[in-house]
mmCIF file of C-alpha atoms in Angstrom:
data_model
loop_
_atom_site.group_PDB
_atom_site.id
_atom_site.type_symbol
_atom_site.label_atom_id
_atom_site.label_comp_id
_atom_site.label_asym_id
_atom_site.label_seq_id
_atom_site.Cartn_x
_atom_site.Cartn_y
_atom_site.Cartn_z
ATOM 1 C CA MET Z 766 109.207 115.290 58.463
ATOM 2 C CA ASN Z 767 110.060 115.044 62.125
ATOM 3 C CA GLY Z 768 109.069 116.867 65.239
ATOM 4 C CA TYR Z 769 112.412 117.499 66.921
ATOM 5 C CA GLY Z 770 113.838 119.775 64.192
ATOM 6 C CA LYS Z 771 113.989 122.857 66.375
ATOM 7 C CA ASN Z 772 115.517 120.978 69.321
ATOM 8 C CA LYS Z 773 118.006 118.969 67.274
ATOM 9 C CA GLU Z 774 121.051 120.675 68.799
ATOM 10 C CA GLU Z 775 119.772 120.051 72.320
ATOM 11 C CA VAL Z 776 118.888 116.404 71.565
ATOM 12 C CA GLN Z 777 122.363 115.830 70.091
ATOM 13 C CA ARG Z 778 124.002 117.509 73.081
ATOM 14 C CA ARG Z 779 122.111 115.177 75.428
ATOM 15 C CA LEU Z 780 122.937 112.079 73.352
ATOM 16 C CA ARG Z 781 126.634 113.012 73.337
ATOM 17 C CA ARG Z 782 126.534 113.372 77.106
ATOM 18 C CA ILE Z 783 124.901 109.933 77.378
ATOM 19 C CA GLU Z 784 127.587 108.504 75.063
ATOM 20 C CA GLY Z 785 130.112 109.963 77.496
ATOM 21 C CA GLN Z 786 128.304 108.275 80.387
ATOM 22 C CA ILE Z 787 128.467 104.909 78.571
ATOM 23 C CA ARG Z 788 132.192 105.371 77.950
ATOM 24 C CA GLY Z 789 132.530 106.350 81.600
ATOM 25 C CA LEU Z 790 130.841 103.059 82.496
ATOM 26 C CA GLN Z 791 133.412 101.143 80.427
ATOM 27 C CA LYS Z 792 136.186 103.003 82.238
ATOM 28 C CA MET Z 793 134.601 102.135 85.609
ATOM 29 C CA VAL Z 794 134.472 98.441 84.660
ATOM 30 C CA ASP Z 795 138.072 98.588 83.384
ATOM 31 C CA ASP Z 796 139.083 100.066 86.737
ATOM 32 C CA ASP Z 797 137.197 97.318 88.616
ATOM 33 C CA ARG Z 798 135.005 99.858 90.339
ATOM 34 C CA TYR Z 799 132.543 98.689 92.960
ATOM 35 C CA CYS Z 800 129.372 97.058 91.491
ATOM 36 C CA ILE Z 801 126.976 99.424 93.256
ATOM 37 C CA ASP Z 802 128.798 102.481 91.896
ATOM 38 C CA VAL Z 803 128.539 101.049 88.369
ATOM 39 C CA LEU Z 804 124.813 100.357 88.929
ATOM 40 C CA THR Z 805 124.260 103.929 90.126
ATOM 41 C CA GLN Z 806 125.869 105.231 86.950
ATOM 42 C CA ILE Z 807 123.708 102.898 84.834
ATOM 43 C CA SER Z 808 120.577 104.266 86.561
ATOM 44 C CA SER Z 809 121.779 107.769 85.755
ATOM 45 C CA ALA Z 810 122.354 106.941 82.066
ATOM 46 C CA THR Z 811 118.954 105.220 81.846
ATOM 47 C CA ARG Z 812 117.253 108.262 83.342
ATOM 48 C CA ALA Z 813 119.041 110.508 80.861
ATOM 49 C CA LEU Z 814 117.898 108.288 77.957
ATOM 50 C CA GLN Z 815 114.310 108.389 79.211
ATOM 51 C CA GLY Z 816 114.633 112.173 79.425
ATOM 52 C CA VAL Z 817 115.590 112.333 75.734
ATOM 53 C CA ALA Z 818 112.679 110.008 74.919
ATOM 54 C CA LEU Z 819 110.224 112.278 76.755
ATOM 55 C CA SER Z 820 111.559 115.325 74.925
ATOM 56 C CA LEU Z 821 111.209 113.560 71.533
ATOM 57 C CA LEU Z 822 107.713 112.347 72.450
ATOM 58 C CA ASP Z 823 106.689 115.881 73.415
ATOM 59 C CA ASP Z 824 108.011 117.251 70.110
ATOM 60 C CA HIS Z 825 106.336 114.416 68.211
ATOM 61 C CA LEU Z 826 102.921 115.071 69.772
ATOM 62 C CA ARG Z 827 103.312 118.831 69.402
ATOM 63 C CA HIS Z 828 104.304 118.716 65.740
ATOM 64 C CA CYS Z 829 103.801 115.439 63.805
ATOM 65 C CA VAL Z 830 100.648 114.330 65.614
ATOM 66 C CA SER Z 831 99.194 117.842 66.032
ATOM 67 C CA ASP Z 832 99.750 118.639 62.348
ATOM 68 C CA ALA Z 833 98.020 115.418 61.276
ATOM 69 C CA ILE Z 834 95.051 116.259 63.504
ATOM 70 C CA ALA Z 835 94.889 119.967 62.571
ATOM 71 C CA SER Z 836 94.884 119.112 58.851
ATOM 72 C CA SER Z 837 92.301 116.347 59.419
ATOM 73 C CA SER Z 838 94.844 114.044 57.853
ATOM 74 C CA ALA Z 839 93.626 110.510 57.237
ATOM 75 C CA ASP Z 840 96.592 109.188 59.172
ATOM 76 C CA ALA Z 841 95.900 111.103 62.389
ATOM 77 C CA ASP Z 842 94.420 107.958 63.922
ATOM 78 C CA ASP Z 843 97.426 105.858 62.909
ATOM 79 C CA LYS Z 844 99.757 108.488 64.338
ATOM 80 C CA LEU Z 845 97.946 108.334 67.685
ATOM 81 C CA THR Z 846 98.049 104.526 67.764
ATOM 82 C CA GLU Z 847 101.746 104.708 66.950
ATOM 83 C CA ALA Z 848 102.415 107.256 69.711
ATOM 84 C CA THR Z 849 100.682 105.154 72.377
ATOM 85 C CA ALA Z 850 102.634 102.099 71.199
ATOM 86 C CA ALA Z 851 105.866 104.077 71.586
ATOM 87 C CA VAL Z 852 104.912 105.003 75.166
ATOM 88 C CA ALA Z 853 104.126 101.320 75.829
ATOM 89 C CA ARG Z 854 107.637 100.372 74.649
ATOM 90 C CA LEU Z 855 109.187 103.036 76.883
ATOM 91 C CA LEU Z 856 107.221 101.731 79.882
ATOM 92 C CA LYS Z 857 108.377 98.172 79.246
ATOM 93 C CA SER Z 858 112.030 99.169 78.812
ATOM 94 C CA MET S 730 136.640 93.794 95.323
ATOM 95 C CA ASN S 731 133.837 93.526 92.805
ATOM 96 C CA GLY S 732 131.469 90.828 91.712
ATOM 97 C CA TYR S 733 131.631 91.076 87.936
ATOM 98 C CA GLY S 734 135.298 90.092 87.615
ATOM 99 C CA LYS S 735 134.624 86.870 85.748
ATOM 100 C CA ASN S 736 132.094 88.497 83.402
ATOM 101 C CA LYS S 737 134.125 91.640 82.742
ATOM 102 C CA GLU S 738 134.681 90.840 79.059
ATOM 103 C CA GLU S 739 130.974 90.217 78.516
ATOM 104 C CA VAL S 740 129.979 93.392 80.406
ATOM 105 C CA GLN S 741 132.434 95.446 78.337
ATOM 106 C CA ARG S 742 131.162 93.885 75.110
ATOM 107 C CA ARG S 743 127.594 94.838 76.027
ATOM 108 C CA LEU S 744 128.589 98.365 77.030
ATOM 109 C CA ARG S 745 130.446 98.846 73.738
ATOM 110 C CA ARG S 746 127.355 97.691 71.859
ATOM 111 C CA ILE S 747 125.239 100.194 73.834
ATOM 112 C CA GLU S 748 127.789 102.921 73.024
ATOM 113 C CA GLY S 749 127.261 101.952 69.376
ATOM 114 C CA GLN S 750 123.506 102.251 69.832
ATOM 115 C CA ILE S 751 123.901 105.756 71.307
ATOM 116 C CA ARG S 752 126.105 106.798 68.390
ATOM 117 C CA GLY S 753 123.506 105.238 66.074
ATOM 118 C CA LEU S 754 120.914 107.457 67.759
ATOM 119 C CA GLN S 755 123.028 110.541 67.029
ATOM 120 C CA LYS S 756 123.270 109.464 63.373
ATOM 121 C CA MET S 757 119.473 108.981 63.236
ATOM 122 C CA VAL S 758 118.921 112.486 64.612
ATOM 123 C CA ASP S 759 121.512 113.907 62.177
ATOM 124 C CA ASP S 760 119.631 112.205 59.347
ATOM 125 C CA ASP S 761 116.304 113.646 60.588
ATOM 126 C CA ARG S 762 114.848 110.190 61.015
ATOM 127 C CA TYR S 763 111.221 109.837 62.067
ATOM 128 C CA CYS S 764 110.602 110.505 65.785
ATOM 129 C CA ILE S 765 108.975 107.128 66.439
ATOM 130 C CA ASP S 766 111.958 105.261 64.941
ATOM 131 C CA VAL S 767 114.307 107.218 67.213
ATOM 132 C CA LEU S 768 112.070 106.424 70.210
ATOM 133 C CA THR S 769 112.096 102.715 69.327
ATOM 134 C CA GLN S 770 115.891 102.780 69.266
ATOM 135 C CA ILE S 771 115.971 104.584 72.639
ATOM 136 C CA SER S 772 113.731 101.863 74.131
ATOM 137 C CA SER S 773 116.135 99.271 72.781
ATOM 138 C CA ALA S 774 119.191 101.009 74.289
ATOM 139 C CA THR S 775 117.376 101.423 77.618
ATOM 140 C CA ARG S 776 116.500 97.734 77.685
ATOM 141 C CA ALA S 777 120.112 96.847 76.918
ATOM 142 C CA LEU S 778 121.313 99.072 79.783
ATOM 143 C CA GLN S 779 118.832 97.447 82.163
ATOM 144 C CA GLY S 780 120.141 94.064 80.994
ATOM 145 C CA VAL S 781 123.687 95.041 81.982
ATOM 146 C CA ALA S 782 122.353 96.309 85.322
ATOM 147 C CA LEU S 783 120.617 92.986 86.013
ATOM 148 C CA SER S 784 123.782 91.072 85.154
ATOM 149 C CA LEU S 785 125.862 93.262 87.490
ATOM 150 C CA LEU S 786 123.245 92.943 90.233
ATOM 151 C CA ASP S 787 123.265 89.169 89.878
ATOM 152 C CA ASP S 788 127.062 89.076 90.116
ATOM 153 C CA HIS S 789 126.987 91.480 93.060
ATOM 154 C CA LEU S 790 124.509 89.357 95.026
ATOM 155 C CA ARG S 791 126.317 86.154 94.073
ATOM 156 C CA HIS S 792 129.768 87.371 95.085
ATOM 157 C CA CYS S 793 130.046 90.563 97.149
ATOM 158 C CA VAL S 794 126.844 90.085 99.157
ATOM 159 C CA SER S 795 127.141 86.283 99.435
ATOM 160 C CA ASP S 796 130.748 86.542 100.615
ATOM 161 C CA ALA S 797 129.796 89.074 103.283
ATOM 162 C CA ILE S 798 127.005 86.790 104.505
ATOM 163 C CA ALA S 799 129.044 83.569 104.334
ATOM 164 C CA SER S 800 131.871 85.130 106.362
ATOM 165 C CA SER S 801 129.368 86.634 108.817
ATOM 166 C CA SER S 802 130.900 89.949 107.951
ATOM 167 C CA ALA S 803 129.677 92.851 110.034
ATOM 168 C CA ASP S 804 128.792 94.702 106.853
ATOM 169 C CA ALA S 805 126.467 92.016 105.426
ATOM 170 C CA ASP S 806 123.480 94.052 106.592
ATOM 171 C CA ASP S 807 124.810 97.226 105.005
ATOM 172 C CA LYS S 808 125.473 95.350 101.772
ATOM 173 C CA LEU S 809 121.864 94.149 101.656
ATOM 174 C CA THR S 810 120.504 97.640 102.350
ATOM 175 C CA GLU S 811 122.752 98.967 99.598
ATOM 176 C CA ALA S 812 121.602 96.280 97.129
ATOM 177 C CA THR S 813 117.895 97.025 97.712
ATOM 178 C CA ALA S 814 118.612 100.745 97.306
ATOM 179 C CA ALA S 815 120.308 99.996 93.961
ATOM 180 C CA VAL S 816 117.216 98.063 92.807
ATOM 181 C CA ALA S 817 115.033 101.001 93.918
ATOM 182 C CA ARG S 818 117.128 103.360 91.766
ATOM 183 C CA LEU S 819 116.813 101.008 88.769
ATOM 184 C CA LEU S 820 113.022 100.867 89.211
ATOM 185 C CA LYS S 821 112.790 104.665 89.312
ATOM 186 C CA SER S 822 114.978 105.132 86.242
ATOM 187 C CA MET C 573 84.823 116.196 79.605
ATOM 188 C CA ASN C 574 86.960 113.098 79.550
ATOM 189 C CA GLY C 575 88.331 110.835 76.866
ATOM 190 C CA TYR C 576 87.519 107.392 78.225
ATOM 191 C CA GLY C 577 83.714 107.770 78.091
ATOM 192 C CA LYS C 578 83.214 105.096 75.470
ATOM 193 C CA ASN C 579 85.566 102.657 77.211
ATOM 194 C CA LYS C 580 84.315 103.283 80.728
ATOM 195 C CA GLU C 581 82.861 99.768 81.155
ATOM 196 C CA GLU C 582 86.128 98.192 80.014
ATOM 197 C CA VAL C 583 88.230 100.460 82.259
ATOM 198 C CA GLN C 584 86.022 99.621 85.250
ATOM 199 C CA ARG C 585 86.236 95.906 84.469
ATOM 200 C CA ARG C 586 90.031 96.093 84.418
ATOM 201 C CA LEU C 587 90.158 98.111 87.638
ATOM 202 C CA ARG C 588 87.890 95.603 89.386
ATOM 203 C CA ARG C 589 90.188 92.792 88.245
ATOM 204 C CA ILE C 590 93.189 94.707 89.624
ATOM 205 C CA GLU C 591 91.311 95.235 92.912
ATOM 206 C CA GLY C 592 90.871 91.448 92.955
ATOM 207 C CA GLN C 593 94.607 91.005 92.392
ATOM 208 C CA ILE C 594 95.382 93.318 95.331
ATOM 209 C CA ARG C 595 93.000 91.380 97.568
ATOM 210 C CA GLY C 596 94.625 88.187 96.272
ATOM 211 C CA LEU C 597 97.956 89.636 97.391
ATOM 212 C CA GLN C 598 96.603 90.208 100.909
ATOM 213 C CA LYS C 599 95.402 86.601 100.973
ATOM 214 C CA MET C 600 98.831 85.390 99.842
ATOM 215 C CA VAL C 601 100.512 87.381 102.633
ATOM 216 C CA ASP C 602 97.944 86.088 105.159
ATOM 217 C CA ASP C 603 98.779 82.547 104.014
ATOM 218 C CA ASP C 604 102.520 83.216 104.389
ATOM 219 C CA ARG C 605 103.108 82.445 100.743
ATOM 220 C CA TYR C 606 106.662 82.419 99.417
ATOM 221 C CA CYS C 607 108.133 85.927 98.856
ATOM 222 C CA ILE C 608 108.956 85.321 95.190
ATOM 223 C CA ASP C 609 105.382 84.227 94.436
ATOM 224 C CA VAL C 610 104.067 87.399 96.063
ATOM 225 C CA LEU C 611 106.563 89.465 94.029
ATOM 226 C CA THR C 612 105.427 87.770 90.803
ATOM 227 C CA GLN C 613 101.826 88.689 91.593
ATOM 228 C CA ILE C 614 102.863 92.294 92.345
ATOM 229 C CA SER C 615 104.591 92.491 88.934
ATOM 230 C CA SER C 616 101.402 91.209 87.350
ATOM 231 C CA ALA C 617 99.223 93.799 89.108
ATOM 232 C CA THR C 618 101.682 96.569 88.200
ATOM 233 C CA ARG C 619 101.595 95.533 84.555
ATOM 234 C CA ALA C 620 97.795 95.511 84.623
ATOM 235 C CA LEU C 621 97.773 99.033 86.119
ATOM 236 C CA GLN C 622 100.164 100.260 83.430
ATOM 237 C CA GLY C 623 97.852 98.693 80.845
ATOM 238 C CA VAL C 624 94.929 100.741 82.149
ATOM 239 C CA ALA C 625 97.144 103.841 82.130
ATOM 240 C CA LEU C 626 98.085 103.251 78.470
ATOM 241 C CA SER C 627 94.443 102.790 77.545
ATOM 242 C CA LEU C 628 93.456 106.029 79.315
ATOM 243 C CA LEU C 629 96.385 107.881 77.732
ATOM 244 C CA ASP C 630 95.349 106.648 74.279
ATOM 245 C CA ASP C 631 91.765 107.810 74.858
ATOM 246 C CA HIS C 632 92.991 111.115 76.237
ATOM 247 C CA LEU C 633 95.193 111.837 73.207
ATOM 248 C CA ARG C 634 92.494 110.641 70.818
ATOM 249 C CA HIS C 635 89.722 112.734 72.333
ATOM 250 C CA CYS C 636 90.654 115.515 74.786
ATOM 251 C CA VAL C 637 93.962 116.468 73.146
ATOM 252 C CA SER C 638 92.783 115.906 69.567
ATOM 253 C CA ASP C 639 89.641 117.991 70.135
ATOM 254 C CA ALA C 640 91.686 120.853 71.577
ATOM 255 C CA ILE C 641 93.993 120.753 68.551
ATOM 256 C CA ALA C 642 91.224 120.335 65.961
ATOM 257 C CA SER C 643 89.322 123.322 67.378
ATOM 258 C CA SER C 644 92.543 125.362 67.596
ATOM 259 C CA SER C 645 91.757 125.707 71.259
ATOM 260 C CA ALA C 646 94.014 128.047 73.153
ATOM 261 C CA ASP C 647 94.729 125.292 75.641
ATOM 262 C CA ALA C 648 95.986 122.718 73.093
ATOM 263 C CA ASP C 649 99.569 123.544 74.084
ATOM 264 C CA ASP C 650 98.796 123.157 77.781
ATOM 265 C CA LYS C 651 97.064 119.840 77.090
ATOM 266 C CA LEU C 652 100.181 118.545 75.309
ATOM 267 C CA THR C 653 102.467 119.680 78.118
ATOM 268 C CA GLU C 654 100.144 117.979 80.581
ATOM 269 C CA ALA C 655 100.094 114.729 78.563
ATOM 270 C CA THR C 656 103.896 114.525 78.393
ATOM 271 C CA ALA C 657 104.080 115.204 82.125
ATOM 272 C CA ALA C 658 101.653 112.315 82.725
ATOM 273 C CA VAL C 659 103.882 110.002 80.655
ATOM 274 C CA ALA C 660 106.891 111.185 82.662
ATOM 275 C CA ARG C 661 105.098 110.256 85.907
ATOM 276 C CA LEU C 662 104.232 106.809 84.497
ATOM 277 C CA LEU C 663 107.875 106.231 83.519
ATOM 278 C CA LYS C 664 109.078 107.171 87.002
ATOM 279 C CA SER C 665 106.523 104.958 88.748
ATOM 280 C CA MET P 1039 109.292 79.828 105.227
ATOM 281 C CA ASN P 1040 109.097 83.422 104.067
ATOM 282 C CA GLY P 1041 111.111 86.543 104.693
ATOM 283 C CA TYR P 1042 108.408 89.117 105.435
ATOM 284 C CA GLY P 1043 107.105 87.454 108.599
ATOM 285 C CA LYS P 1044 108.154 90.260 110.902
ATOM 286 C CA ASN P 1045 106.796 92.956 108.585
ATOM 287 C CA LYS P 1046 103.541 91.189 107.775
ATOM 288 C CA GLU P 1047 101.359 93.784 109.516
ATOM 289 C CA GLU P 1048 103.078 96.619 107.671
ATOM 290 C CA VAL P 1049 102.854 94.813 104.297
ATOM 291 C CA GLN P 1050 99.129 94.179 104.851
ATOM 292 C CA ARG P 1051 98.575 97.801 105.864
ATOM 293 C CA ARG P 1052 100.230 98.972 102.644
ATOM 294 C CA LEU P 1053 98.263 96.489 100.501
ATOM 295 C CA ARG P 1054 94.996 97.610 102.092
ATOM 296 C CA ARG P 1055 95.887 101.216 101.315
ATOM 297 C CA ILE P 1056 96.611 100.246 97.696
ATOM 298 C CA GLU P 1057 93.280 98.415 97.531
ATOM 299 C CA GLY P 1058 91.720 101.689 98.682
ATOM 300 C CA GLN P 1059 93.567 103.532 95.920
ATOM 301 C CA ILE P 1060 92.203 101.079 93.311
ATOM 302 C CA ARG P 1061 88.684 101.541 94.639
ATOM 303 C CA GLY P 1062 89.298 105.297 94.572
ATOM 304 C CA LEU P 1063 90.235 104.915 90.895
ATOM 305 C CA GLN P 1064 86.930 103.169 90.186
ATOM 306 C CA LYS P 1065 85.097 106.014 91.929
ATOM 307 C CA MET P 1066 87.026 108.570 89.844
ATOM 308 C CA VAL P 1067 86.053 106.757 86.629
ATOM 309 C CA ASP P 1068 82.431 106.514 87.808
ATOM 310 C CA ASP P 1069 82.476 110.267 88.426
ATOM 311 C CA ASP P 1070 83.932 110.898 84.937
ATOM 312 C CA ARG P 1071 86.970 112.578 86.422
ATOM 313 C CA TYR P 1072 89.521 114.123 84.080
ATOM 314 C CA CYS P 1073 91.834 111.571 82.389
ATOM 315 C CA ILE P 1074 95.034 113.200 83.639
ATOM 316 C CA ASP P 1075 93.828 113.099 87.255
ATOM 317 C CA VAL P 1076 93.048 109.384 86.885
ATOM 318 C CA LEU P 1077 96.514 108.807 85.353
ATOM 319 C CA THR P 1078 98.163 110.653 88.256
ATOM 320 C CA GLN P 1079 96.345 108.379 90.705
ATOM 321 C CA ILE P 1080 97.427 105.285 88.710
ATOM 322 C CA SER P 1081 101.059 106.439 88.908
ATOM 323 C CA SER P 1082 100.650 106.826 92.645
ATOM 324 C CA ALA P 1083 99.182 103.301 93.050
ATOM 325 C CA THR P 1084 101.947 101.845 90.847
ATOM 326 C CA ARG P 1085 104.611 103.541 92.954
ATOM 327 C CA ALA P 1086 102.992 102.194 96.108
ATOM 328 C CA LEU P 1087 102.969 98.652 94.657
ATOM 329 C CA GLN P 1088 106.640 98.963 93.712
ATOM 330 C CA GLY P 1089 107.324 100.128 97.255
ATOM 331 C CA VAL P 1090 105.760 96.946 98.654
ATOM 332 C CA ALA P 1091 107.783 94.905 96.150
ATOM 333 C CA LEU P 1092 111.034 96.542 97.284
ATOM 334 C CA SER P 1093 110.171 95.882 100.916
ATOM 335 C CA LEU P 1094 109.420 92.191 100.177
ATOM 336 C CA LEU P 1095 112.605 91.881 98.103
ATOM 337 C CA ASP P 1096 114.647 93.372 100.941
ATOM 338 C CA ASP P 1097 113.118 90.932 103.440
ATOM 339 C CA HIS P 1098 113.639 88.041 101.016
ATOM 340 C CA LEU P 1099 117.336 88.825 100.516
ATOM 341 C CA ARG P 1100 117.821 89.480 104.233
ATOM 342 C CA HIS P 1101 116.162 86.251 105.367
ATOM 343 C CA CYS P 1102 115.461 83.537 102.765
ATOM 344 C CA VAL P 1103 118.526 84.176 100.601
ATOM 345 C CA SER P 1104 120.858 85.035 103.493
ATOM 346 C CA ASP P 1105 119.828 81.910 105.416
ATOM 347 C CA ALA P 1106 120.468 79.694 102.378
ATOM 348 C CA ILE P 1107 123.925 81.245 101.949
ATOM 349 C CA ALA P 1108 124.837 81.189 105.657
ATOM 350 C CA SER P 1109 123.903 77.513 105.930
ATOM 351 C CA SER P 1110 125.777 76.740 102.675
ATOM 352 C CA SER P 1111 122.490 75.372 101.453
ATOM 353 C CA ALA P 1112 122.623 73.647 98.090
ATOM 354 C CA ASP P 1113 119.847 75.892 96.856
ATOM 355 C CA ALA P 1114 121.599 79.181 97.618
ATOM 356 C CA ASP P 1115 122.502 79.507 93.934
ATOM 357 C CA ASP P 1116 118.934 78.818 92.826
ATOM 358 C CA LYS P 1117 117.661 81.366 95.326
ATOM 359 C CA LEU P 1118 119.964 84.019 93.869
ATOM 360 C CA THR P 1119 118.924 83.206 90.289
ATOM 361 C CA GLU P 1120 115.309 83.426 91.385
ATOM 362 C CA ALA P 1121 115.845 86.788 93.125
ATOM 363 C CA THR P 1122 117.454 88.350 90.048
ATOM 364 C CA ALA P 1123 114.619 87.007 87.891
ATOM 365 C CA ALA P 1124 112.115 88.662 90.250
ATOM 366 C CA VAL P 1125 113.947 91.989 89.905
ATOM 367 C CA ALA P 1126 113.898 91.550 86.110
ATOM 368 C CA ARG P 1127 110.113 91.094 86.221
ATOM 369 C CA LEU P 1128 109.722 94.221 88.370
ATOM 370 C CA LEU P 1129 111.822 96.234 85.921
ATOM 371 C CA LYS P 1130 109.714 95.095 82.982
ATOM 372 C CA SER P 1131 106.416 95.829 84.728
#
């Protein structure tokens, strides 16, 4: 059903850490921390989010897309179009 | 001390919404949602984070950097170097 | 050997247009055009380059990677690792 | 009139090198080089373009924007809005 099944624990661990970073950002703003320090922390959270995205994309290609191709599934083409569109969204974000 | 003072409420509101998006991501992963849907949500959270960064950058240039320049502060140059470095980090993230 | 064979003409056409944009940038700088206008043109060229990258990535997944998977090639795993690494480089650039 | 006057030679040198990279990309495609190698070269050209953008942005803030602020010019606010919008375009590209 999805490709990240085996890495679910790791993905959740990373998302919880990112949630902590976002709460840390709120604390920094509450404490009137210097703009540049807040921006540095935002860059760090963004990088961490992109890291999760890359890990999910890798799992998706390795499992969902690969399975569709290996079984000559009719939707292999759609899955590839969908994957490239997801990369396009990541690049624009 | 910092440039986002006047927009603090708005920044906090956006950060809380992003925190909600990150928790939503954890729920999606818990529910074994389809990889591409999780990736779409990550792109959305990333874009939201970049939006906060742009707002903070705008405030920083408009207040901290402008004040340093207007008062011919000795650290105006350093502030500009620091601002460009922050943009470089955002571009790489 | 490569995945973009069928789209080679189109890829070349896009690259020539980007080359034209880069030469246009040199002309703008020669003419002392306003910084922001030059920056807008750089964003446009960058977007065009990313568009070519997405097209090549789509072809690569659809041909090179798909063929390796469909033929149960021993290097299918390596090809997937390589593809994710290429996306990671695009995201960082 | 523009902020990059003093660095014009350096900006042109970098743009010429990027033009060379784009022509190198066309040669790679002509030679049917492997997709991933072409993608790596595109990432490199994109990074180089972003580097020029950062340099122009730095010059713009340091000269055009700083001058408008220092002279309490009526358009200092517009210049800052414009600069943030340029950064937003870079982030999206």
